[in-house]
mmCIF file of C-alpha atoms in Angstrom:
data_model
loop_
_atom_site.group_PDB
_atom_site.id
_atom_site.type_symbol
_atom_site.label_atom_id
_atom_site.label_comp_id
_atom_site.label_asym_id
_atom_site.label_seq_id
_atom_site.Cartn_x
_atom_site.Cartn_y
_atom_site.Cartn_z
ATOM 1 C CA UNK N 1 30.547 -10.782 -3.390
ATOM 2 C CA UNK N 2 30.286 -7.008 -3.912
ATOM 3 C CA UNK N 3 27.645 -5.181 -1.891
ATOM 4 C CA UNK N 4 24.716 -4.265 -4.128
ATOM 5 C CA UNK N 5 23.141 -0.831 -4.045
ATOM 6 C CA UNK N 6 19.926 -2.336 -5.365
ATOM 7 C CA UNK N 7 18.460 -3.786 -8.526
ATOM 8 C CA UNK N 8 17.582 -0.298 -9.790
ATOM 9 C CA UNK N 9 20.975 1.262 -9.121
ATOM 10 C CA UNK N 10 21.571 3.934 -11.758
ATOM 11 C CA UNK N 11 17.889 4.432 -12.546
ATOM 12 C CA UNK N 12 16.888 8.091 -12.206
ATOM 13 C CA UNK N 13 13.410 9.067 -11.039
ATOM 14 C CA UNK N 14 11.899 12.548 -11.154
ATOM 15 C CA UNK N 15 9.088 12.555 -8.605
ATOM 16 C CA UNK N 16 6.339 15.168 -9.029
ATOM 17 C CA UNK N 17 3.921 13.436 -6.665
ATOM 18 C CA UNK N 18 2.469 14.131 -3.247
ATOM 19 C CA UNK N 19 0.123 12.574 -0.650
ATOM 20 C CA UNK N 20 0.361 8.736 -0.744
ATOM 21 C CA UNK N 21 -0.166 6.808 -4.010
ATOM 22 C CA UNK N 22 2.650 8.501 -5.934
ATOM 23 C CA UNK N 23 5.070 8.702 -2.998
ATOM 24 C CA UNK N 24 4.439 5.011 -2.237
ATOM 25 C CA UNK N 25 5.471 4.195 -5.795
ATOM 26 C CA UNK N 26 8.595 6.344 -5.789
ATOM 27 C CA UNK N 27 9.666 5.183 -2.329
ATOM 28 C CA UNK N 28 9.464 1.597 -3.549
ATOM 29 C CA UNK N 29 11.627 2.493 -6.553
ATOM 30 C CA UNK N 30 14.069 4.220 -4.192
ATOM 31 C CA UNK N 31 14.197 1.227 -1.858
ATOM 32 C CA UNK N 32 15.157 -0.888 -4.873
ATOM 33 C CA UNK N 33 18.102 1.379 -5.576
ATOM 34 C CA UNK N 34 16.799 4.132 -7.856
ATOM 35 C CA UNK N 35 17.880 7.741 -7.305
ATOM 36 C CA UNK N 36 14.749 9.787 -6.595
ATOM 37 C CA UNK N 37 14.423 13.570 -6.695
ATOM 38 C CA UNK N 38 11.200 14.681 -5.004
ATOM 39 C CA UNK N 39 10.011 18.020 -6.381
ATOM 40 C CA UNK N 40 8.051 20.022 -3.806
ATOM 41 C CA UNK N 41 6.089 23.238 -4.121
ATOM 42 C CA UNK N 42 7.606 26.126 -2.137
ATOM 43 C CA UNK N 43 4.243 27.893 -2.175
ATOM 44 C CA UNK N 44 2.690 25.195 0.025
ATOM 45 C CA UNK N 45 5.766 24.294 2.084
ATOM 46 C CA UNK N 46 5.982 21.031 0.213
ATOM 47 C CA UNK N 47 3.991 17.818 0.184
ATOM 48 C CA UNK N 48 0.570 18.233 1.822
ATOM 49 C CA UNK N 49 1.265 15.339 4.185
ATOM 50 C CA UNK N 50 4.060 17.258 5.909
ATOM 51 C CA UNK N 51 1.205 18.986 7.742
ATOM 52 C CA UNK N 52 -0.838 15.825 8.355
ATOM 53 C CA UNK N 53 0.004 15.387 12.008
ATOM 54 C CA UNK N 54 0.576 14.998 14.835
ATOM 55 C CA UNK N 55 2.724 13.088 15.430
ATOM 56 C CA UNK N 56 5.809 14.871 14.097
ATOM 57 C CA UNK N 57 9.510 14.245 14.599
ATOM 58 C CA UNK N 58 10.751 16.779 17.139
ATOM 59 C CA UNK N 59 14.217 18.245 17.537
ATOM 60 C CA UNK N 60 16.366 18.187 20.679
ATOM 61 C CA UNK N 61 14.362 21.083 22.152
ATOM 62 C CA UNK N 62 11.028 19.369 21.490
ATOM 63 C CA UNK N 63 10.043 21.576 18.564
ATOM 64 C CA UNK N 64 8.040 19.839 15.813
ATOM 65 C CA UNK N 65 9.656 19.544 12.383
ATOM 66 C CA UNK N 66 7.932 19.206 9.021
ATOM 67 C CA UNK N 67 8.474 15.444 9.198
ATOM 68 C CA UNK N 68 5.047 14.139 10.105
ATOM 69 C CA UNK N 69 4.698 10.403 10.621
ATOM 70 C CA UNK N 70 2.364 10.343 7.616
ATOM 71 C CA UNK N 71 4.952 11.998 5.367
ATOM 72 C CA UNK N 72 7.714 9.681 6.575
ATOM 73 C CA UNK N 73 5.661 6.576 5.750
ATOM 74 C CA UNK N 74 6.223 7.094 2.006
ATOM 75 C CA UNK N 75 9.231 9.381 1.491
ATOM 76 C CA UNK N 76 12.505 7.750 2.443
ATOM 77 C CA UNK N 77 15.298 7.248 -0.102
ATOM 78 C CA UNK N 78 14.488 10.599 -1.737
ATOM 79 C CA UNK N 79 15.992 14.056 -1.878
ATOM 80 C CA UNK N 80 13.704 17.080 -1.538
ATOM 81 C CA UNK N 81 14.069 19.839 -4.126
ATOM 82 C CA UNK N 82 11.916 22.976 -3.829
ATOM 83 C CA UNK N 83 10.887 24.181 -7.318
ATOM 84 C CA UNK N 84 7.951 26.368 -8.321
ATOM 85 C CA UNK N 85 6.729 24.808 -11.560
ATOM 86 C CA UNK N 86 4.301 27.684 -12.155
ATOM 87 C CA UNK N 87 7.270 29.873 -13.122
ATOM 88 C CA UNK N 88 9.191 29.782 -16.376
ATOM 89 C CA UNK N 89 12.423 29.197 -14.468
ATOM 90 C CA UNK N 90 10.894 26.295 -12.555
ATOM 91 C CA UNK N 91 9.553 24.720 -15.738
ATOM 92 C CA UNK N 92 12.961 24.987 -17.376
ATOM 93 C CA UNK N 93 14.570 23.265 -14.390
ATOM 94 C CA UNK N 94 12.054 20.409 -14.547
ATOM 95 C CA UNK N 95 12.746 19.937 -18.269
ATOM 96 C CA UNK N 96 16.478 19.840 -17.603
ATOM 97 C CA UNK N 97 16.010 17.247 -14.867
ATOM 98 C CA UNK N 98 13.582 15.220 -17.004
ATOM 99 C CA UNK N 99 16.184 15.153 -19.776
ATOM 100 C CA UNK N 100 18.511 13.296 -17.394
ATOM 101 C CA UNK N 101 15.823 11.072 -15.868
ATOM 102 C CA UNK N 102 14.661 7.609 -16.886
ATOM 103 C CA UNK N 103 11.275 7.930 -15.174
ATOM 104 C CA UNK N 104 8.924 10.791 -14.340
ATOM 105 C CA UNK N 105 6.028 10.169 -11.955
ATOM 106 C CA UNK N 106 3.254 12.733 -11.437
ATOM 107 C CA UNK N 107 -0.175 12.804 -9.834
ATOM 108 C CA UNK N 108 -1.674 16.060 -11.059
ATOM 109 C CA UNK N 109 -5.237 16.156 -12.361
ATOM 110 C CA UNK N 110 -5.402 15.012 -16.003
ATOM 111 C CA UNK N 111 -4.236 17.910 -18.140
ATOM 112 C CA UNK N 112 -2.911 19.797 -15.124
ATOM 113 C CA UNK N 113 0.689 19.848 -16.321
ATOM 114 C CA UNK N 114 -0.100 20.803 -19.926
ATOM 115 C CA UNK N 115 -0.232 24.511 -19.122
ATOM 116 C CA UNK N 116 3.345 24.265 -17.884
ATOM 117 C CA UNK N 117 4.571 22.267 -20.870
ATOM 118 C CA UNK N 118 5.338 19.332 -18.582
ATOM 119 C CA UNK N 119 2.645 16.923 -19.783
ATOM 120 C CA UNK N 120 3.436 13.616 -21.460
ATOM 121 C CA UNK N 121 2.682 14.739 -25.009
ATOM 122 C CA UNK N 122 5.033 17.710 -24.748
ATOM 123 C CA UNK N 123 7.884 15.986 -22.925
ATOM 124 C CA UNK N 124 7.718 12.819 -25.014
ATOM 125 C CA UNK N 125 8.346 14.855 -28.147
ATOM 126 C CA UNK N 126 11.531 16.182 -26.579
ATOM 127 C CA UNK N 127 12.418 12.995 -24.665
ATOM 128 C CA UNK N 128 11.096 9.970 -26.576
ATOM 129 C CA UNK N 129 12.739 7.488 -24.214
ATOM 130 C CA UNK N 130 11.145 8.856 -21.024
ATOM 131 C CA UNK N 131 8.919 6.552 -18.985
ATOM 132 C CA UNK N 132 6.123 8.861 -17.787
ATOM 133 C CA UNK N 133 3.686 7.634 -15.125
ATOM 134 C CA UNK N 134 0.459 9.567 -14.507
ATOM 135 C CA UNK N 135 -1.473 8.736 -11.336
ATOM 136 C CA UNK N 136 -4.958 10.197 -10.895
ATOM 137 C CA UNK N 137 -8.293 9.523 -9.233
ATOM 138 C CA UNK N 138 -10.200 8.208 -12.250
ATOM 139 C CA UNK N 139 -7.587 8.051 -15.005
ATOM 140 C CA UNK N 140 -6.832 10.165 -18.048
ATOM 141 C CA UNK N 141 -10.060 9.183 -19.856
ATOM 142 C CA UNK N 142 -13.722 8.589 -19.069
ATOM 143 C CA UNK N 143 -16.539 10.833 -17.849
ATOM 144 C CA UNK N 144 -14.994 11.229 -14.377
ATOM 145 C CA UNK N 145 -11.455 12.029 -15.524
ATOM 146 C CA UNK N 146 -11.616 15.646 -14.346
ATOM 147 C CA UNK N 147 -12.796 14.778 -10.835
ATOM 148 C CA UNK N 148 -10.298 14.893 -7.953
ATOM 149 C CA UNK N 149 -9.214 11.630 -6.410
ATOM 150 C CA UNK N 150 -8.689 10.692 -2.782
ATOM 151 C CA UNK N 151 -8.435 7.304 -1.133
ATOM 152 C CA UNK N 152 -11.795 7.477 0.649
ATOM 153 C CA UNK N 153 -13.516 8.470 -2.590
ATOM 154 C CA UNK N 154 -11.858 5.576 -4.427
ATOM 155 C CA UNK N 155 -12.917 3.086 -1.751
ATOM 156 C CA UNK N 156 -16.492 4.341 -1.984
ATOM 157 C CA UNK N 157 -16.739 4.571 -5.771
ATOM 158 C CA UNK N 158 -14.863 1.327 -6.378
ATOM 159 C CA UNK N 159 -17.152 -0.773 -4.186
ATOM 160 C CA UNK N 160 -14.883 -1.994 -1.391
ATOM 161 C CA UNK N 161 -16.797 -0.012 1.241
ATOM 162 C CA UNK N 162 -20.009 -1.804 0.290
ATOM 163 C CA UNK N 163 -18.276 -5.066 1.262
ATOM 164 C CA UNK N 164 -16.584 -3.852 4.447
ATOM 165 C CA UNK N 165 -18.022 -3.441 7.938
ATOM 166 C CA UNK N 166 -20.600 -4.970 10.215
ATOM 167 C CA UNK N 167 -23.605 -6.444 8.385
ATOM 168 C CA UNK N 168 -25.930 -4.185 10.365
ATOM 169 C CA UNK N 169 -23.692 -1.135 10.279
ATOM 170 C CA UNK N 170 -22.718 1.520 7.779
ATOM 171 C CA UNK N 171 -20.366 0.881 4.843
ATOM 172 C CA UNK N 172 -16.823 1.095 6.165
ATOM 173 C CA UNK N 173 -13.483 2.028 4.645
ATOM 174 C CA UNK N 174 -10.362 0.006 5.265
ATOM 175 C CA UNK N 175 -8.409 1.366 8.240
ATOM 176 C CA UNK N 176 -5.531 2.752 6.141
ATOM 177 C CA UNK N 177 -5.336 4.351 2.684
ATOM 178 C CA UNK N 178 -5.222 1.013 0.925
ATOM 179 C CA UNK N 179 -6.532 2.317 -2.420
ATOM 180 C CA UNK N 180 -3.615 4.761 -2.523
ATOM 181 C CA UNK N 181 -1.093 2.117 -1.517
ATOM 182 C CA UNK N 182 -2.311 -0.453 -4.033
ATOM 183 C CA UNK N 183 -2.403 2.172 -6.777
ATOM 184 C CA UNK N 184 1.209 3.003 -5.962
ATOM 185 C CA UNK N 185 2.141 -0.670 -6.178
ATOM 186 C CA UNK N 186 0.366 -1.147 -9.520
ATOM 187 C CA UNK N 187 2.104 2.011 -10.748
ATOM 188 C CA UNK N 188 5.477 0.545 -9.773
ATOM 189 C CA UNK N 189 4.763 -2.656 -11.695
ATOM 190 C CA UNK N 190 3.747 -0.645 -14.758
ATOM 191 C CA UNK N 191 6.855 1.534 -14.517
ATOM 192 C CA UNK N 192 9.172 -1.458 -14.320
ATOM 193 C CA UNK N 193 7.486 -3.040 -17.350
ATOM 194 C CA UNK N 194 7.782 0.229 -19.304
ATOM 195 C CA UNK N 195 11.399 0.629 -18.198
ATOM 196 C CA UNK N 196 12.192 -2.847 -19.491
ATOM 197 C CA UNK N 197 10.632 -1.899 -22.845
ATOM 198 C CA UNK N 198 12.522 1.397 -22.953
ATOM 199 C CA UNK N 199 15.835 -0.299 -22.233
ATOM 200 C CA UNK N 200 15.252 -2.771 -25.075
ATOM 201 C CA UNK N 201 13.879 -0.355 -27.679
ATOM 202 C CA UNK N 202 14.699 3.198 -26.588
ATOM 203 C CA UNK N 203 10.973 3.908 -26.627
ATOM 204 C CA UNK N 204 9.306 5.538 -23.623
ATOM 205 C CA UNK N 205 5.589 5.558 -22.934
ATOM 206 C CA UNK N 206 2.909 6.838 -20.583
ATOM 207 C CA UNK N 207 1.483 4.718 -17.779
ATOM 208 C CA UNK N 208 -2.069 5.858 -17.001
ATOM 209 C CA UNK N 209 -3.051 4.495 -13.582
ATOM 210 C CA UNK N 210 -6.116 5.437 -11.536
ATOM 211 C CA UNK N 211 -6.998 4.982 -7.876
ATOM 212 C CA UNK N 212 -10.486 3.776 -8.776
ATOM 213 C CA UNK N 213 -9.253 1.324 -11.432
ATOM 214 C CA UNK N 214 -6.779 -0.093 -8.930
ATOM 215 C CA UNK N 215 -9.467 -0.479 -6.297
ATOM 216 C CA UNK N 216 -11.840 -2.184 -8.735
ATOM 217 C CA UNK N 217 -9.019 -4.561 -9.692
ATOM 218 C CA UNK N 218 -8.560 -5.720 -6.115
ATOM 219 C CA UNK N 219 -12.205 -6.562 -5.569
ATOM 220 C CA UNK N 220 -10.772 -9.965 -6.539
ATOM 221 C CA UNK N 221 -13.079 -12.871 -5.658
ATOM 222 C CA UNK N 222 -16.005 -10.726 -4.457
ATOM 223 C CA UNK N 223 -15.987 -8.781 -7.712
ATOM 224 C CA UNK N 224 -15.854 -11.981 -9.726
ATOM 225 C CA UNK N 225 -18.516 -13.534 -7.476
ATOM 226 C CA UNK N 226 -20.838 -10.713 -8.525
ATOM 227 C CA UNK N 227 -19.910 -10.875 -12.226
ATOM 228 C CA UNK N 228 -20.548 -14.620 -12.202
ATOM 229 C CA UNK N 229 -23.825 -14.615 -10.262
ATOM 230 C CA UNK N 230 -25.240 -11.077 -10.785
ATOM 231 C CA UNK N 231 -25.984 -11.190 -7.056
ATOM 232 C CA UNK N 232 -24.715 -8.363 -4.873
ATOM 233 C CA UNK N 233 -22.438 -9.648 -2.086
ATOM 234 C CA UNK N 234 -23.390 -8.944 1.510
ATOM 235 C CA UNK N 235 -21.253 -7.339 4.194
ATOM 236 C CA UNK N 236 -20.151 -10.039 6.595
ATOM 237 C CA UNK N 237 -17.868 -8.181 8.967
ATOM 238 C CA UNK N 238 -14.789 -10.385 9.244
ATOM 239 C CA UNK N 239 -16.467 -13.396 7.671
ATOM 240 C CA UNK N 240 -15.324 -14.856 4.358
ATOM 241 C CA UNK N 241 -17.782 -14.957 1.454
ATOM 242 C CA UNK N 242 -16.644 -18.398 0.262
ATOM 243 C CA UNK N 243 -15.261 -20.231 3.317
ATOM 244 C CA UNK N 244 -16.800 -21.150 6.707
ATOM 245 C CA UNK N 245 -15.547 -21.005 9.426
ATOM 246 C CA UNK N 246 -13.210 -18.172 8.398
ATOM 247 C CA UNK N 247 -13.811 -15.294 10.779
ATOM 248 C CA UNK N 248 -12.881 -13.547 14.012
ATOM 249 C CA UNK N 249 -14.289 -15.266 17.103
ATOM 250 C CA UNK N 250 -14.521 -14.014 20.664
ATOM 251 C CA UNK N 251 -12.587 -15.917 23.314
ATOM 252 C CA UNK N 252 -12.720 -15.755 27.095
ATOM 253 C CA UNK N 253 -10.121 -12.963 27.128
ATOM 254 C CA UNK N 254 -10.076 -11.469 23.636
ATOM 255 C CA UNK N 255 -10.422 -12.569 20.026
ATOM 256 C CA UNK N 256 -8.929 -15.142 17.716
ATOM 257 C CA UNK N 257 -8.872 -15.611 13.948
ATOM 258 C CA UNK N 258 -9.892 -18.951 12.467
ATOM 259 C CA UNK N 259 -9.224 -19.812 8.828
ATOM 260 C CA UNK N 260 -10.498 -23.350 8.361
ATOM 261 C CA UNK N 261 -9.792 -23.908 4.683
ATOM 262 C CA UNK N 262 -10.903 -27.485 4.025
ATOM 263 C CA UNK N 263 -12.971 -30.355 5.380
ATOM 264 C CA UNK N 264 -10.023 -32.144 6.993
ATOM 265 C CA UNK N 265 -9.112 -29.025 8.939
ATOM 266 C CA UNK N 266 -12.763 -28.614 9.938
ATOM 267 C CA UNK N 267 -12.824 -32.090 11.443
ATOM 268 C CA UNK N 268 -9.658 -31.438 13.453
ATOM 269 C CA UNK N 269 -11.033 -28.071 14.560
ATOM 270 C CA UNK N 270 -14.309 -29.594 15.771
ATOM 271 C CA UNK N 271 -12.430 -32.267 17.668
ATOM 272 C CA UNK N 272 -10.546 -29.554 19.560
ATOM 273 C CA UNK N 273 -13.626 -27.559 20.585
ATOM 274 C CA UNK N 274 -15.589 -30.640 21.607
ATOM 275 C CA UNK N 275 -18.086 -30.634 18.743
ATOM 276 C CA UNK N 276 -16.762 -33.690 16.935
ATOM 277 C CA UNK N 277 -20.194 -34.700 15.630
ATOM 278 C CA UNK N 278 -20.525 -31.631 13.388
ATOM 279 C CA UNK N 279 -18.357 -32.883 10.487
ATOM 280 C CA UNK N 280 -20.624 -35.924 10.112
ATOM 281 C CA UNK N 281 -23.788 -33.828 9.863
ATOM 282 C CA UNK N 282 -24.823 -33.337 6.211
ATOM 283 C CA UNK N 283 -25.397 -29.607 6.726
ATOM 284 C CA UNK N 284 -21.770 -29.114 7.840
ATOM 285 C CA UNK N 285 -19.825 -31.926 6.164
ATOM 286 C CA UNK N 286 -18.550 -29.839 3.217
ATOM 287 C CA UNK N 287 -17.648 -26.225 2.706
ATOM 288 C CA UNK N 288 -20.600 -25.559 0.341
ATOM 289 C CA UNK N 289 -22.899 -27.008 3.006
ATOM 290 C CA UNK N 290 -21.282 -24.890 5.713
ATOM 291 C CA UNK N 291 -21.711 -21.791 3.547
ATOM 292 C CA UNK N 292 -25.400 -22.533 3.190
ATOM 293 C CA UNK N 293 -25.730 -23.055 6.929
ATOM 294 C CA UNK N 294 -23.293 -20.363 8.085
ATOM 295 C CA UNK N 295 -25.566 -18.875 10.772
ATOM 296 C CA UNK N 296 -26.563 -22.139 12.432
ATOM 297 C CA UNK N 297 -22.957 -23.338 12.428
ATOM 298 C CA UNK N 298 -21.633 -20.140 13.984
ATOM 299 C CA UNK N 299 -24.379 -20.299 16.590
ATOM 300 C CA UNK N 300 -22.709 -23.502 17.845
ATOM 301 C CA UNK N 301 -19.086 -22.511 17.306
ATOM 302 C CA UNK N 302 -19.096 -19.142 19.027
ATOM 303 C CA UNK N 303 -20.175 -20.333 22.515
ATOM 304 C CA UNK N 304 -17.704 -23.221 22.387
ATOM 305 C CA UNK N 305 -14.787 -20.954 21.465
ATOM 306 C CA UNK N 306 -15.803 -18.322 24.020
ATOM 307 C CA UNK N 307 -15.192 -20.825 26.831
ATOM 308 C CA UNK N 308 -11.458 -20.872 26.066
ATOM 309 C CA UNK N 309 -8.721 -18.264 26.292
ATOM 310 C CA UNK N 310 -7.016 -16.898 23.195
ATOM 311 C CA UNK N 311 -3.724 -18.616 24.005
ATOM 312 C CA UNK N 312 -5.527 -21.908 24.625
ATOM 313 C CA UNK N 313 -7.284 -21.772 21.253
ATOM 314 C CA UNK N 314 -4.116 -20.817 19.377
ATOM 315 C CA UNK N 315 -1.985 -23.490 21.038
ATOM 316 C CA UNK N 316 -4.623 -26.192 20.609
ATOM 317 C CA UNK N 317 -5.324 -25.501 16.960
ATOM 318 C CA UNK N 318 -1.686 -24.959 15.997
ATOM 319 C CA UNK N 319 -0.961 -28.394 17.459
ATOM 320 C CA UNK N 320 -3.684 -29.788 15.178
ATOM 321 C CA UNK N 321 -2.400 -27.898 12.084
ATOM 322 C CA UNK N 322 -5.521 -25.755 11.838
ATOM 323 C CA UNK N 323 -4.844 -22.166 10.671
ATOM 324 C CA UNK N 324 -5.357 -19.828 13.614
ATOM 325 C CA UNK N 325 -3.932 -16.540 14.811
ATOM 326 C CA UNK N 326 -4.265 -13.564 17.152
ATOM 327 C CA UNK N 327 -5.690 -10.094 16.524
ATOM 328 C CA UNK N 328 -2.724 -7.958 17.533
ATOM 329 C CA UNK N 329 -2.558 -4.286 18.390
ATOM 330 C CA UNK N 330 0.275 -2.283 16.831
ATOM 331 C CA UNK N 331 2.416 -2.399 19.948
ATOM 332 C CA UNK N 332 2.231 -6.188 19.813
ATOM 333 C CA UNK N 333 2.976 -6.163 16.085
ATOM 334 C CA UNK N 334 6.113 -4.033 16.275
ATOM 335 C CA UNK N 335 7.381 -5.700 19.449
ATOM 336 C CA UNK N 336 7.021 -9.182 17.968
ATOM 337 C CA UNK N 337 9.985 -11.435 17.307
ATOM 338 C CA UNK N 338 8.664 -12.048 13.796
ATOM 339 C CA UNK N 339 8.768 -8.363 12.864
ATOM 340 C CA UNK N 340 12.277 -8.115 14.267
ATOM 341 C CA UNK N 341 13.448 -11.204 12.397
ATOM 342 C CA UNK N 342 12.016 -9.941 9.115
ATOM 343 C CA UNK N 343 13.387 -6.421 9.459
ATOM 344 C CA UNK N 344 9.987 -4.763 9.296
ATOM 345 C CA UNK N 345 10.860 -2.053 11.831
ATOM 346 C CA UNK N 346 13.885 -0.027 10.799
ATOM 347 C CA UNK N 347 15.785 2.739 12.630
ATOM 348 C CA UNK N 348 16.783 5.869 10.708
ATOM 349 C CA UNK N 349 18.336 9.165 11.677
ATOM 350 C CA UNK N 350 16.554 12.228 10.308
ATOM 351 C CA UNK N 351 17.887 15.768 10.637
ATOM 352 C CA UNK N 352 15.593 16.509 13.620
ATOM 353 C CA UNK N 353 16.147 13.171 15.353
ATOM 354 C CA UNK N 354 16.021 9.377 15.386
ATOM 355 C CA UNK N 355 12.913 7.572 14.139
ATOM 356 C CA UNK N 356 11.641 4.094 13.401
ATOM 357 C CA UNK N 357 9.977 3.386 10.064
ATOM 358 C CA UNK N 358 8.200 0.408 8.521
ATOM 359 C CA UNK N 359 10.505 -1.806 6.478
ATOM 360 C CA UNK N 360 10.101 -2.880 2.877
ATOM 361 C CA UNK N 361 8.658 -6.424 2.618
ATOM 362 C CA UNK N 362 10.735 -7.388 -0.444
ATOM 363 C CA UNK N 363 13.609 -9.746 0.248
ATOM 364 C CA UNK N 364 15.874 -10.137 -2.791
ATOM 365 C CA UNK N 365 18.777 -12.542 -2.328
ATOM 366 C CA UNK N 366 21.261 -10.754 -4.633
ATOM 367 C CA UNK N 367 19.994 -7.164 -4.796
ATOM 368 C CA UNK N 368 18.372 -6.447 -1.428
ATOM 369 C CA UNK N 369 16.499 -3.240 -0.711
ATOM 370 C CA UNK N 370 18.530 -0.519 0.976
ATOM 371 C CA UNK N 371 17.649 2.343 3.284
ATOM 372 C CA UNK N 372 20.145 4.972 2.196
ATOM 373 C CA UNK N 373 18.337 8.210 2.978
ATOM 374 C CA UNK N 374 15.839 9.135 5.703
ATOM 375 C CA UNK N 375 12.743 11.151 4.771
ATOM 376 C CA UNK N 376 14.032 14.640 3.927
ATOM 377 C CA UNK N 377 12.971 17.936 5.442
ATOM 378 C CA UNK N 378 11.392 20.282 2.913
ATOM 379 C CA UNK N 379 13.836 21.578 0.311
ATOM 380 C CA UNK N 380 16.836 20.133 2.126
ATOM 381 C CA UNK N 381 18.578 19.147 -1.105
ATOM 382 C CA UNK N 382 17.581 22.028 -3.392
ATOM 383 C CA UNK N 383 20.933 23.775 -3.501
ATOM 384 C CA UNK N 384 23.089 20.662 -3.779
ATOM 385 C CA UNK N 385 20.936 19.138 -6.534
ATOM 386 C CA UNK N 386 20.602 22.276 -8.645
ATOM 387 C CA UNK N 387 24.330 23.014 -8.453
ATOM 388 C CA UNK N 388 25.444 19.459 -9.212
ATOM 389 C CA UNK N 389 26.766 18.467 -12.611
ATOM 390 C CA UNK N 390 24.953 15.143 -12.146
ATOM 391 C CA UNK N 391 21.901 15.990 -10.007
ATOM 392 C CA UNK N 392 20.746 12.377 -9.788
ATOM 393 C CA UNK N 393 24.019 11.092 -8.383
ATOM 394 C CA UNK N 394 22.924 9.443 -5.140
#
């Protein structure tokens, strides 16, 4: 069987994005085989995240490069082309590249590209088959459309911070830029749907995707809990709003995660920790009852679990088919046999030096993802791309 270059081999992506949501989207397209040209502003030395360090990749003499770890997290499988779109020459180059592209992705403020003639309305008149994805904080419409968008803002405005953190503490953001990442993933899904339509009909379209909309969408059960009950959910730390016990519990030497999803598992769990009478008590016999009596139940579970080590709890509950797991630090994560087996830590060779990056979680049996290009230094491909007869040839 011939080696595949990816399901999106031959698809050409013009990437006018920076920071995280847009680059996450275009990196995913690149991993799937698309050829991605990342346009960077020479006036700012490229994508803002090139300066979001340390850490940076250093050269043989120990000098830092413009490859910050943050930048590298979302910019492999791309070529960097330095173009000043504020100039007439730069705008002409972008139009020429767009004319050869299948997809254009941008994350300027709504209306921000119109003054350069690079907005959807202008380009779609010239290029009716172009799939044009616009990523912004609040979307292209609505009273907040003109406001800037950052991940922390989206997590606050979209409600996830009101659900996250210790019940007695302050609202808390998720530990990484998850609103950006999820927006980038939704954008990718929208692009692939629009690309399918364009391939069938020759008709391009605009995808309007917002950080805040994406974050609201993944409120999932807690959002629907509120819409169904009109009752504001409470912060519960690591506790689950609809299942008990489903939380992080302290052990003799650390912490362990329990995810007891049904009454049969609860009975086996209680047998292990020596509280086998609990499942027969009416206040704990069913999940709705345990939800109603969450505090009194945890008051009995926590001391019993704290008498055992983490390894003892995990081994005992795994033997009883009760969902359980550790709380790992990142060194434990990336040193684990599971991460190695699944290819979630990948080596790449950048111009300054060797690095490890996080792998793509998609495993396609016939068109696997590929890691063809390391994250580029700023403008590394400008000359070769602009002089090429086929600039998207990867």
